[in-house]
Short mmCIF file of C-alpha atoms and ligand atoms in Angstrom, two decimals:
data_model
loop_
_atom_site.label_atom_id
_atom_site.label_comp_id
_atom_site.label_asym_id
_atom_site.label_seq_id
_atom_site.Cartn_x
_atom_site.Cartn_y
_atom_site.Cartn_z
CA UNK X 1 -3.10 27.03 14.92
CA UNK X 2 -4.38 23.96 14.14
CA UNK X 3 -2.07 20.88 13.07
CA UNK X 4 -2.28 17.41 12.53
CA UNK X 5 0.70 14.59 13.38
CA UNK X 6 1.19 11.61 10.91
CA UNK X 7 3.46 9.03 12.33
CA UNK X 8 5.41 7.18 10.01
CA UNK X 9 7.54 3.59 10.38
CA UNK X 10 10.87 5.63 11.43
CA UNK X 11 13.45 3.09 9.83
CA UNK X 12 12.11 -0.15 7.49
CA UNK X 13 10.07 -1.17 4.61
CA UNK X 14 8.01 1.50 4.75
CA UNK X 15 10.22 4.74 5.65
CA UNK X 16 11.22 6.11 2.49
CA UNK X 17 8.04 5.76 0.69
CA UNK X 18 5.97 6.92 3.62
CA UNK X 19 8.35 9.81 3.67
CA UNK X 20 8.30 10.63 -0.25
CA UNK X 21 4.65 10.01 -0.48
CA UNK X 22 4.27 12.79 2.17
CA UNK X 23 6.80 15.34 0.20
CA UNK X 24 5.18 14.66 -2.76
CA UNK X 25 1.72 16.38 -0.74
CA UNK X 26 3.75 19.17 -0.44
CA UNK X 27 4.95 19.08 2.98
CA UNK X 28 8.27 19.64 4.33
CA UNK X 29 9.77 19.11 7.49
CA UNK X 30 12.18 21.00 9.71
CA UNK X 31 14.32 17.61 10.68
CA UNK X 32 17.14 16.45 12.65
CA UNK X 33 18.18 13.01 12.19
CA UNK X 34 18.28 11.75 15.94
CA UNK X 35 15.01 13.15 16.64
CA UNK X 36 11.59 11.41 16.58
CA UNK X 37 9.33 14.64 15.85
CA UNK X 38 9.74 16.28 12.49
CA UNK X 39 7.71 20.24 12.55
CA UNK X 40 6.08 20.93 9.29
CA UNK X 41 6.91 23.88 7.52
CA UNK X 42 5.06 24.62 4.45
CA UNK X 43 1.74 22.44 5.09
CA UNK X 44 0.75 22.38 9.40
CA UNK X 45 1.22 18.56 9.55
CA UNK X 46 3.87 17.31 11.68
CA UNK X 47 5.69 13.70 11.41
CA UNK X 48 6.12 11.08 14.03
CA UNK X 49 8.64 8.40 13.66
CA UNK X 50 7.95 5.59 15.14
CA UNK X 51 8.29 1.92 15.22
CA UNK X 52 5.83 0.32 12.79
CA UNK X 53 3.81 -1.43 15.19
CA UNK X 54 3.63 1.11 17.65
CA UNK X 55 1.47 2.99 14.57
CA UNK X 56 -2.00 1.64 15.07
CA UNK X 57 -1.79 1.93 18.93
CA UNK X 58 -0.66 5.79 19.17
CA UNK X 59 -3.93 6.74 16.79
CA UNK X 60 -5.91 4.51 19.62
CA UNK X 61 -4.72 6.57 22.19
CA UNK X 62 -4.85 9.80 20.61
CA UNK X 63 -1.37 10.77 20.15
CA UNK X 64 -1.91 11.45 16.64
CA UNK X 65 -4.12 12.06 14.18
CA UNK X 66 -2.98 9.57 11.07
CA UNK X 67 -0.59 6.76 10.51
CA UNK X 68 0.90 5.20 7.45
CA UNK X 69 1.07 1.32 8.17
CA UNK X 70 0.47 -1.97 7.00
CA UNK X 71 -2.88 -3.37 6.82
CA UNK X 72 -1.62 -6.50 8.49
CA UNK X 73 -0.37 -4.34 11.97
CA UNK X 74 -3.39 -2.04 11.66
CA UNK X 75 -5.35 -5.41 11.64
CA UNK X 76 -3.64 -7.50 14.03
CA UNK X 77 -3.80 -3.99 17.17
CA UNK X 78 -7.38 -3.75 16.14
CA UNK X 79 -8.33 -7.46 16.96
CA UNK X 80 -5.93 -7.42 19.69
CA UNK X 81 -8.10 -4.31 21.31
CA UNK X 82 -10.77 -5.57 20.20
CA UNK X 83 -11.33 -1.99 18.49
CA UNK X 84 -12.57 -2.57 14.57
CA UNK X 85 -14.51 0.12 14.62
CA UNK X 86 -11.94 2.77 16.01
CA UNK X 87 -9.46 2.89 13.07
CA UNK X 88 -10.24 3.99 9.77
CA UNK X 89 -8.44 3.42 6.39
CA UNK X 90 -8.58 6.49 4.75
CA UNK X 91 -6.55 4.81 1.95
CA UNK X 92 -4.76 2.14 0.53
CA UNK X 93 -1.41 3.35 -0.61
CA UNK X 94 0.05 0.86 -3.11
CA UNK X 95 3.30 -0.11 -1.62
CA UNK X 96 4.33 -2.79 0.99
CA UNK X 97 2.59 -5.11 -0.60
CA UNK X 98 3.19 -8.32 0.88
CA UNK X 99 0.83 -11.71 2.13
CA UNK X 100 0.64 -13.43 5.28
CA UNK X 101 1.22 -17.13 4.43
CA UNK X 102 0.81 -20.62 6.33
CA UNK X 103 3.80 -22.33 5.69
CA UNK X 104 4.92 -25.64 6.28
CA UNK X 105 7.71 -27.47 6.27
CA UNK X 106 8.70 -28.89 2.13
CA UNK X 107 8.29 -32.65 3.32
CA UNK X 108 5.21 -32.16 4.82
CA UNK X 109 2.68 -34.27 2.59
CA UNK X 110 -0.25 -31.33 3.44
CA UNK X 111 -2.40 -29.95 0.85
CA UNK X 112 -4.97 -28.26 2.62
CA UNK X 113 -5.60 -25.87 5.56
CA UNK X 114 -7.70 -28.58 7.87
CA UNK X 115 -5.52 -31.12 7.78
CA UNK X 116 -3.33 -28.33 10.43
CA UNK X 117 -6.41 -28.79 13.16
CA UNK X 118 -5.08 -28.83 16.28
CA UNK X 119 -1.29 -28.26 15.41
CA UNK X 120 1.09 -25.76 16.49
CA UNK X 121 1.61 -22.64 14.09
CA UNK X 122 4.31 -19.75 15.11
CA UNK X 123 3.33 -16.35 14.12
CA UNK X 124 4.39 -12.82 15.25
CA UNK X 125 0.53 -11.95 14.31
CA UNK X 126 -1.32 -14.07 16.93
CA UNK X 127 -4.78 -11.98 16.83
CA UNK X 128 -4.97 -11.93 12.80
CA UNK X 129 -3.47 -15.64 12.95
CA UNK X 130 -6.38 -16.94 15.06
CA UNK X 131 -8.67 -14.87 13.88
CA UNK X 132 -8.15 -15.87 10.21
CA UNK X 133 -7.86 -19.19 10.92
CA UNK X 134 -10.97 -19.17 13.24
CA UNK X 135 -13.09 -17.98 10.16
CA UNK X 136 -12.13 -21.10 8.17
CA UNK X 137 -13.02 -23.38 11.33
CA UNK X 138 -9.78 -24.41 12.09
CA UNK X 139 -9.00 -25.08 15.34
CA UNK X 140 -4.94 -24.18 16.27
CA UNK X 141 -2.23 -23.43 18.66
CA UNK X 142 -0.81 -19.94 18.45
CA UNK X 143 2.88 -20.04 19.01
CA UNK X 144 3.32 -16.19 19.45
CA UNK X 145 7.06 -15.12 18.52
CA UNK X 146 8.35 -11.31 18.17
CA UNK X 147 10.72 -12.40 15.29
CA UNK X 148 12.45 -15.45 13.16
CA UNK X 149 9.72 -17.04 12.72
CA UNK X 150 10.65 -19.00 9.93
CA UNK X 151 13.03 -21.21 12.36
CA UNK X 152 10.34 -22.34 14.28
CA UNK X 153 9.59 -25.60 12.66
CA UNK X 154 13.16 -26.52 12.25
CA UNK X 155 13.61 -26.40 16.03
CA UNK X 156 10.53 -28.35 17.01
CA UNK X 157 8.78 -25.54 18.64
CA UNK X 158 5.96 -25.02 15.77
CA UNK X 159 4.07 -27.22 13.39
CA UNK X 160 4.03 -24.48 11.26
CA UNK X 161 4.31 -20.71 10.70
CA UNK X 162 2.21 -17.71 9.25
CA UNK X 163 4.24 -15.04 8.47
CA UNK X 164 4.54 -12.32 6.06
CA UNK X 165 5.71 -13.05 2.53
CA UNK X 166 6.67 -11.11 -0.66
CA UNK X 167 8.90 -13.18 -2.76
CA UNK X 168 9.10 -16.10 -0.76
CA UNK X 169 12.90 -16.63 -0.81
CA UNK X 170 13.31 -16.45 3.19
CA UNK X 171 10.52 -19.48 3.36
CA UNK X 172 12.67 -21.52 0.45
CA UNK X 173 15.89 -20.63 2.35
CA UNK X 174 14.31 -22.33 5.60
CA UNK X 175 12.99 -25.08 3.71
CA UNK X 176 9.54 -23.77 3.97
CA UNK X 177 6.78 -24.16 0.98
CA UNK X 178 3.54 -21.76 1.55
CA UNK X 179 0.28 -23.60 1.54
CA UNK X 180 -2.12 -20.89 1.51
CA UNK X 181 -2.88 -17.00 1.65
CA UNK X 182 -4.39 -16.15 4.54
CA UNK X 183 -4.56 -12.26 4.31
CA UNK X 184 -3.35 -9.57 1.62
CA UNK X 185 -1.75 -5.99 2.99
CA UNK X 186 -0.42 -3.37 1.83
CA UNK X 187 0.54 0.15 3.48
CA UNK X 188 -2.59 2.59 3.95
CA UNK X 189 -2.99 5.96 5.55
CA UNK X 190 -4.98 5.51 8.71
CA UNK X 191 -7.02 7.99 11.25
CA UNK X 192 -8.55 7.89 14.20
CA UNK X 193 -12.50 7.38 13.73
CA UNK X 194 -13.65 9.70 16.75
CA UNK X 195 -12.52 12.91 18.57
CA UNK X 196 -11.05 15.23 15.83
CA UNK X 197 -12.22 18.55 15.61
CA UNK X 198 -13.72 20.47 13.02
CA UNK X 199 -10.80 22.60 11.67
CA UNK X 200 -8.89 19.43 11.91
CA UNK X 201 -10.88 17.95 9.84
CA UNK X 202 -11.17 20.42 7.31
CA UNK X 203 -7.14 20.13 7.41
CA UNK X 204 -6.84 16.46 7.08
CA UNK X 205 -10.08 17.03 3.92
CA UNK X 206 -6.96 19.21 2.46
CA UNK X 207 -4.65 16.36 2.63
CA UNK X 208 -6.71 14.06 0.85
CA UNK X 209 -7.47 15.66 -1.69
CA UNK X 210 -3.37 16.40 -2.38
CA UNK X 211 -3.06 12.34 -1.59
CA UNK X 212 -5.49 11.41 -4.17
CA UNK X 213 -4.08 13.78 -6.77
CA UNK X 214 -0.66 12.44 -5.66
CA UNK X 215 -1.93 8.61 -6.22
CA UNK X 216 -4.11 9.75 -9.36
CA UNK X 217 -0.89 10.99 -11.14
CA UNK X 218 1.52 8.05 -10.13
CA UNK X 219 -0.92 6.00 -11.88
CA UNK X 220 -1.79 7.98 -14.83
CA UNK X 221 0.34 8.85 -18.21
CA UNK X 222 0.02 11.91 -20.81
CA UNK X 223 0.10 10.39 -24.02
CA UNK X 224 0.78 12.12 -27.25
CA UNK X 225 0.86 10.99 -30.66
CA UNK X 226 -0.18 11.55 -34.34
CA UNK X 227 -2.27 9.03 -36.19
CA UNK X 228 -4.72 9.63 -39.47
CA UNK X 229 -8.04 11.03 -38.20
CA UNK X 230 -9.86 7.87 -39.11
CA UNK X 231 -7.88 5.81 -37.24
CA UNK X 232 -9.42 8.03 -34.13
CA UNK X 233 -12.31 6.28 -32.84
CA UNK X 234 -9.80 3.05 -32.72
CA UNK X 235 -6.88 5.02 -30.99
CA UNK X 236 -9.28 5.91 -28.09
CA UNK X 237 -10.38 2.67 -27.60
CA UNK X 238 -6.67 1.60 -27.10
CA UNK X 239 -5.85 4.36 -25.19
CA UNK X 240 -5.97 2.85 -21.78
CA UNK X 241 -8.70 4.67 -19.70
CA UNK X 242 -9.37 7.63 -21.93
CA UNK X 243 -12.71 8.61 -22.87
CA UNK X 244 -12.12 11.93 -24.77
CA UNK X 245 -8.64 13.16 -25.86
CA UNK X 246 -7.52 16.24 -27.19
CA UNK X 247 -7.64 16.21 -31.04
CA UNK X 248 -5.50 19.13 -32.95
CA UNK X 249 -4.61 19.08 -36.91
CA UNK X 250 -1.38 19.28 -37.80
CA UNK X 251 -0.12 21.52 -40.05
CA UNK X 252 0.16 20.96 -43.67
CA UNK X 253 -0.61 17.15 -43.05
CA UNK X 254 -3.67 15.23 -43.12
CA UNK X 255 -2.73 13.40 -40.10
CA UNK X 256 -4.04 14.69 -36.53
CA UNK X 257 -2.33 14.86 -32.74
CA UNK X 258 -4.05 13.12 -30.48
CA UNK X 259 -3.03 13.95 -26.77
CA UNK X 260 -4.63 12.16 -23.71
CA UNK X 261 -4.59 11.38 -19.98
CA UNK X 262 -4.48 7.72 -19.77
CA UNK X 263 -5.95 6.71 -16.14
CA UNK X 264 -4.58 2.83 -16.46
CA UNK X 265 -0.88 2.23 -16.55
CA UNK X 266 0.31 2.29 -20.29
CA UNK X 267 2.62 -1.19 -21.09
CA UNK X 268 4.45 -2.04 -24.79
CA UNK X 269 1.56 -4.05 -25.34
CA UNK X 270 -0.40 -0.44 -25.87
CA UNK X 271 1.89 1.55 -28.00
CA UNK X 272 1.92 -1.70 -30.38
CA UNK X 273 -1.60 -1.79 -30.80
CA UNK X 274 -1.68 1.92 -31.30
CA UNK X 275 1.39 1.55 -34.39
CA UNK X 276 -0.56 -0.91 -36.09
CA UNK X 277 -3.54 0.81 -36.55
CA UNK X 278 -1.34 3.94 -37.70
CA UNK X 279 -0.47 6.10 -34.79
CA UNK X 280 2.98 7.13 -35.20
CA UNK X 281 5.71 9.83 -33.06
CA UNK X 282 3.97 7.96 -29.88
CA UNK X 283 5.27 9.62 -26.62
CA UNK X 284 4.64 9.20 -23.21
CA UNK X 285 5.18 11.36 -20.29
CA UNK X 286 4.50 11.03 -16.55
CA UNK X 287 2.30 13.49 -15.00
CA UNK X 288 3.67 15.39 -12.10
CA UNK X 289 0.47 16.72 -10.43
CA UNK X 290 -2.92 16.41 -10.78
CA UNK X 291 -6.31 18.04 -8.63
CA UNK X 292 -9.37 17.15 -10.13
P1 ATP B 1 9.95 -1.84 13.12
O1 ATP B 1 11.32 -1.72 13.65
O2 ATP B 1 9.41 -0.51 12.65
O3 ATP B 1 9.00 -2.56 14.02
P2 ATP B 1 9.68 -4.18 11.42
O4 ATP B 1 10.92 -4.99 11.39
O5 ATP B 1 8.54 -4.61 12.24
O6 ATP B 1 10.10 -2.69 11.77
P3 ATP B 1 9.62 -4.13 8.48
O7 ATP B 1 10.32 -5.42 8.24
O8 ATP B 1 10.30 -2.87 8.11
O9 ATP B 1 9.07 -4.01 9.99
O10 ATP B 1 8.21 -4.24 7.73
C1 ATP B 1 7.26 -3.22 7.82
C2 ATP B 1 6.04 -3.62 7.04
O11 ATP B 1 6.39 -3.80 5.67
C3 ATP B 1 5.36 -4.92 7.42
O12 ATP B 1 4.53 -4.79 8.55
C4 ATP B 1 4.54 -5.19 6.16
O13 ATP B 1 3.35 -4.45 6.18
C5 ATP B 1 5.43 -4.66 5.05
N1 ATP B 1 6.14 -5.72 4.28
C6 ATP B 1 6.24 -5.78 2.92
N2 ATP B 1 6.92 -6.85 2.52
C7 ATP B 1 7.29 -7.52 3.60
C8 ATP B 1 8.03 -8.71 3.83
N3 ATP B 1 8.52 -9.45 2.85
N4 ATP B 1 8.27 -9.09 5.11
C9 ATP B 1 7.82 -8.33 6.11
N5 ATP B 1 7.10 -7.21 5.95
C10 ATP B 1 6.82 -6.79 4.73
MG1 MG B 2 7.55 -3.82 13.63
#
């Protein structure tokens, strides 16, 4: 029968919601916690878990079919193979968001990116370093280190690093100030570009579809509320990505229900709006599933 293998970061940033993003397709997984190969049981797509960076390199060679990983590894193996072409995102997946940074030291009086030509910068991302930094012109040495970065400087063996970031507390603990973005990431569902079959394909067209619906409903919100039916026309303008809601009278009331599918995340600043041009009883649910 034919099956498809997703490896997944086995323990980090990204396990959990790699692994809940997958449940919430519908797959399960017939697990033991030592192991590295999880059998699916309810959907035939099987887990790998792996080391994060390994990710990128096992859909290379063919050992599985799709990977959840960061944009910044999937980069950084695909410049390093020299392979752009061979990876595909399938799609971005709205979590591990982080940035990798140039940072130099706080005393440092640099403000921009070429006044670094020619100086030392430590990175444990040497292929998207240089090849970032190539694109603006800028001329550096690549200091290639597998981890702590951040110390680098303070030991004299970089000018300065680029590294990931999120909040930026590890750079202000190490007396670090970022100068510049040099490439956003977040985690995205990857597959291998050539040599998948037919009925795989039709199987990973399945998954998709589940994903997007997935994605689609994390984002979106049922509204429901009741509001006087000439407020309408002003309601679904301020009902955040609605076109056409669901209008029902209410009994012996001249107010109306509206209910709607929002497709844009719904803040205070919304339900606000909607009260003062009459909407009252204002609700708002998640939605659990969704297939367009
Ligand atoms: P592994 O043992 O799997 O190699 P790791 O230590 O390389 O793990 P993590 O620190 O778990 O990896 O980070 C995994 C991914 O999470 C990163 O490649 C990046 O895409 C994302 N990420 C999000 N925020 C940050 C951050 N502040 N620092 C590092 N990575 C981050
Ligand atoms: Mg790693």
């Amino acid at each position: 029968m034919t099956r498809l293998r997703v490896a997944i970061q086995k323990s980090g940033r990204l396990s959990d919601k790699s692994l809940d993003l997958l449940k919430s397709c519908g797959l399960s997984f017939a697990r033991s916690k030592d192991k590295l190969f999880w059998y699916g049981r309810d959907f035939p797509v099987d887990v790998l878990l792996v080391r994060d960076d390994d990710i990128p390199r096992m859909l290379l060679d063919g050992v599985c079919e799709l990977g959840i990983v960061g944009e910044n590894i999937a980069s950084e193996v695909m410049l390093e193979r020299n392979s752009k072409k061979d990876l595909n995102c399938l799609r971005k997946l709205g979590f591990g968001r982080c940035r990798l940074s140039l940072a130099i030291p706080e005393e440092l009086e640099i403000t921009s990116l070429s006044e670094l030509r020619g100086k030392r910068i430590a990175t444990s991302y040497p292929a998207l370093t240089r090849h970032l930094l190539e694109k603006l012109d800028l001329r550096t040495e690549i200091v290639e280190l597998s981890g702590s970065v951040e110390i680098a400087p303070g030991l004299g063996t970089a000018d300065a690093i680029s590294d990931l970031v999120s909040t930026g507390t590890t750079l202000r603990a190490n007396h670090l100030r970022e100068l510049e973005v040099l490439f956003e990431s977040e985690a995205a569902l990857y597959g291998r570009v050539n040599g998948i079959s037919e009925a795989k394909q039709q199987l990973l067209t399945r998954l998709l579809a589940r994903l997007e619906g997935v994605m689609q409903a994390r984002e979106c919100k049922y509204v429901m509320l009741h509001a006087p039916r000439e407020a309408l026309e002003k309601i679904t303008q301020l009902l955040p990505g609605v076109e056409h809601p669901s209008i029902m009278p209410l009994e012996g009331s001249d107010r109306i229900a509206i209910h709607a599918v929002c497709g844009e995340a719904v803040f205070w600043e919304h339900l606000e709006a909607l009260k003062a041009v009459g909407a009252s009883a204002i609700l708002v649910l998640p939605v659990e599933k969704m297939l367009a």
